[in-house]
């Protein structure tokens, strides 16, 4: 049945959902990938679409920005609509040396400064990691492409005002990118015994502002990450 945030009915979603943050990007992905995409929910302008991709059912739904917003939609998809796997497709800011705008990061895990996963196991620093089945399928599809990196990211609650020395230290520790959703998605999937992955395009670099993509490029230059995400979703 419908929830306060999703107006769909049972059976409206495929077992696999691609989840960008931006509703416009969700509509663009659905139009590009799905045969006769069907709008199954549009509460608060967060569109959700279901159709077939190469004969297999697939859904696309936006998450909005930040871990609290994603947590609402991911939890309801997993608990009310029969969704088994969610693959976040989005952007990240580059951190570690060797990453550059246009690269794709398959996030093996996600550090976070949020308290969002602390309730999962009080007293333990929970490791928010991707599902192995999706991670391995994505990495296998990417092959030896040097523009595809597999490693950790950091999921922030704040877009502005993060301590510069902390950002530098995360880069030194090999953190490939910074974004705002993956840790919560991985925690929810672990808690509910579902599958999750984040496949991210580096849209700018925190230590090299000359690499910044324009807003238009952020909406359109994600074909490689999208192909990897689809391969994982339908594996």
XYZ file of C-alpha atoms in Angstrom:
235
model
C 0.000 0.000 0.000
C 1.008 3.615 -0.426
C 3.075 5.370 2.246
C 3.127 9.057 3.225
C 6.053 9.568 0.835
C 5.411 7.091 -1.993
C 2.010 6.868 -3.678
C 2.699 3.592 -5.514
C 0.972 0.254 -4.954
C 2.472 -3.215 -4.390
C 3.976 -4.468 -7.627
C 4.633 -0.993 -9.010
C 8.374 -1.225 -8.321
C 10.898 -3.619 -9.812
C 13.164 -5.576 -7.442
C 16.048 -3.261 -8.448
C 15.921 0.543 -8.174
C 18.418 3.071 -9.496
C 18.451 6.069 -7.141
C 19.942 9.416 -8.152
C 19.475 12.365 -5.836
C 17.998 14.799 -8.341
C 14.378 14.269 -9.529
C 15.305 15.730 -12.945
C 18.110 13.209 -13.256
C 15.713 10.398 -12.313
C 13.347 11.437 -15.106
C 16.249 11.651 -17.560
C 17.529 8.182 -16.590
C 14.050 6.653 -16.869
C 13.547 8.160 -20.315
C 16.945 6.940 -21.460
C 16.883 3.415 -20.042
C 13.311 2.199 -19.762
C 10.933 0.997 -22.448
C 7.673 2.923 -21.935
C 8.513 4.120 -18.409
C 5.491 4.380 -16.138
C 5.283 7.062 -13.446
C 4.337 5.145 -10.290
C 4.785 7.899 -7.684
C 5.225 11.663 -7.672
C 4.728 12.732 -4.059
C 6.455 16.076 -3.365
C 7.851 16.045 -6.886
C 10.015 12.960 -6.230
C 9.280 10.965 -9.346
C 9.477 7.175 -9.459
C 9.378 5.253 -12.747
C 9.160 1.574 -13.660
C 9.665 -0.135 -16.990
C 11.780 -2.709 -18.771
C 15.459 -2.467 -19.653
C 16.487 -5.070 -22.219
C 13.488 -7.119 -21.152
C 14.199 -6.962 -17.413
C 12.130 -4.922 -14.909
C 13.891 -1.868 -13.501
C 12.789 1.178 -11.513
C 14.262 4.635 -11.068
C 13.495 6.946 -8.156
C 15.105 10.093 -6.790
C 16.217 10.283 -3.159
C 16.475 14.020 -2.665
C 19.585 15.479 -1.029
C 21.209 14.134 2.112
C 21.080 11.022 4.260
C 17.795 11.771 6.092
C 15.920 12.195 2.800
C 17.387 9.047 1.262
C 16.660 7.109 4.450
C 12.926 7.734 4.145
C 12.670 6.538 0.546
C 15.089 3.607 0.845
C 13.404 2.298 3.991
C 9.920 2.499 2.470
C 11.041 0.886 -0.799
C 12.631 -2.022 1.059
C 9.835 -2.541 3.608
C 6.660 -1.763 1.640
C 7.266 -2.295 -2.076
C 9.284 -5.496 -2.466
C 12.515 -3.791 -3.520
C 15.579 -5.974 -2.967
C 18.446 -3.776 -4.182
C 19.059 -0.056 -4.492
C 21.961 1.365 -6.473
C 22.707 5.011 -5.840
C 23.857 6.810 -8.989
C 25.106 10.285 -8.247
C 28.049 12.634 -8.082
C 30.877 13.104 -5.626
C 33.670 15.564 -5.046
C 37.118 14.086 -5.610
C 39.446 13.764 -2.618
C 42.330 11.322 -2.956
C 45.263 11.992 -5.217
C 44.736 10.350 -8.586
C 41.000 10.972 -8.811
C 39.788 13.546 -11.297
C 36.542 14.934 -12.691
C 34.863 12.377 -14.940
C 36.208 9.371 -13.056
C 33.744 6.825 -11.681
C 33.937 5.609 -8.084
C 32.394 2.308 -7.051
C 32.057 2.844 -3.310
C 33.208 -0.198 -1.373
C 32.314 1.568 1.867
C 31.337 4.962 3.253
C 32.793 6.794 6.237
C 30.428 9.343 7.745
C 30.322 12.195 10.238
C 26.599 11.528 10.688
C 25.079 9.728 13.661
C 22.559 8.079 11.347
C 24.012 4.558 11.674
C 24.857 4.694 15.402
C 21.536 3.128 16.413
C 22.307 -0.041 14.414
C 24.700 -1.361 17.059
C 25.224 0.980 20.025
C 28.796 1.084 21.248
C 30.245 -0.095 17.920
C 31.617 2.036 15.087
C 29.507 0.424 12.353
C 31.251 -0.123 8.994
C 28.883 0.948 6.223
C 29.815 -1.198 3.242
C 28.365 -2.129 -0.114
C 26.770 -5.502 -0.833
C 29.375 -7.857 -2.238
C 27.131 -9.240 -4.982
C 26.509 -5.773 -6.412
C 30.054 -4.558 -5.845
C 31.611 -7.537 -7.605
C 29.176 -7.291 -10.535
C 29.950 -3.592 -10.956
C 33.711 -4.103 -10.775
C 33.566 -6.995 -13.227
C 31.571 -4.917 -15.710
C 34.020 -2.004 -15.388
C 36.970 -4.277 -16.083
C 40.371 -2.593 -16.216
C 39.108 0.872 -17.102
C 41.622 3.261 -15.460
C 38.893 5.879 -15.031
C 36.958 3.568 -12.693
C 38.131 3.394 -9.089
C 36.942 1.061 -6.329
C 37.380 2.350 -2.797
C 35.859 4.233 0.118
C 33.963 7.511 0.081
C 32.759 9.766 2.891
C 29.113 10.714 3.375
C 28.754 14.165 4.924
C 25.807 15.821 6.627
C 27.113 19.301 5.776
C 27.911 20.514 2.277
C 29.604 23.677 3.579
C 31.845 24.281 6.583
C 33.657 20.951 6.924
C 37.058 21.228 8.691
C 39.830 21.580 6.051
C 42.320 19.507 8.044
C 39.782 16.680 8.324
C 39.165 16.789 4.578
C 42.916 16.626 3.966
C 43.291 13.683 6.340
C 40.474 11.757 4.658
C 42.258 12.221 1.342
C 45.533 10.982 2.873
C 43.691 7.880 4.078
C 42.664 7.067 0.500
C 39.079 8.305 0.576
C 38.189 8.705 -3.085
C 35.286 11.142 -2.857
C 32.837 13.024 -0.697
C 29.054 12.813 -1.094
C 25.958 12.884 1.121
C 23.973 9.614 0.922
C 25.893 6.320 0.636
C 26.561 5.576 4.316
C 22.883 5.777 5.201
C 21.917 3.596 2.242
C 24.459 0.949 3.213
C 23.317 0.995 6.834
C 19.645 0.621 5.928
C 20.377 -2.253 3.552
C 22.416 -4.068 6.197
C 19.719 -3.586 8.816
C 16.955 -4.858 6.533
C 19.016 -7.653 4.902
C 18.809 -6.048 1.461
C 21.446 -5.048 -1.108
C 22.937 -1.632 -1.835
C 25.689 0.009 -3.859
C 26.771 3.526 -4.793
C 28.297 4.277 -8.198
C 29.415 7.891 -8.368
C 30.806 10.248 -10.986
C 33.481 12.660 -9.775
C 32.035 16.057 -10.707
C 34.737 18.264 -9.157
C 37.855 17.993 -7.012
C 38.174 19.585 -3.580
C 41.868 20.322 -4.107
C 41.646 21.444 -7.738
C 38.758 23.836 -8.500
C 39.738 23.978 -12.188
C 38.101 20.534 -12.580
C 34.593 21.626 -11.561
C 31.796 20.495 -13.891
C 29.012 22.897 -14.782
C 25.452 22.203 -13.520
C 24.546 21.029 -17.034
C 27.475 18.618 -17.135
C 26.493 17.236 -13.730
C 23.105 16.270 -15.198
C 24.387 14.713 -18.412
C 27.930 13.359 -18.001
C 27.228 10.182 -16.083
C 26.890 7.598 -18.855
C 29.744 5.384 -17.684
C 28.570 5.279 -14.072
C 25.028 4.632 -15.238
C 26.089 1.675 -17.374
C 27.988 0.188 -14.425
C 25.030 0.721 -12.101
C 22.606 -0.949 -14.517
C 24.931 -3.944 -14.913
C 25.024 -4.345 -11.135
C 21.280 -3.805 -10.690
C 20.348 -6.473 -13.219
C 23.143 -8.945 -12.409
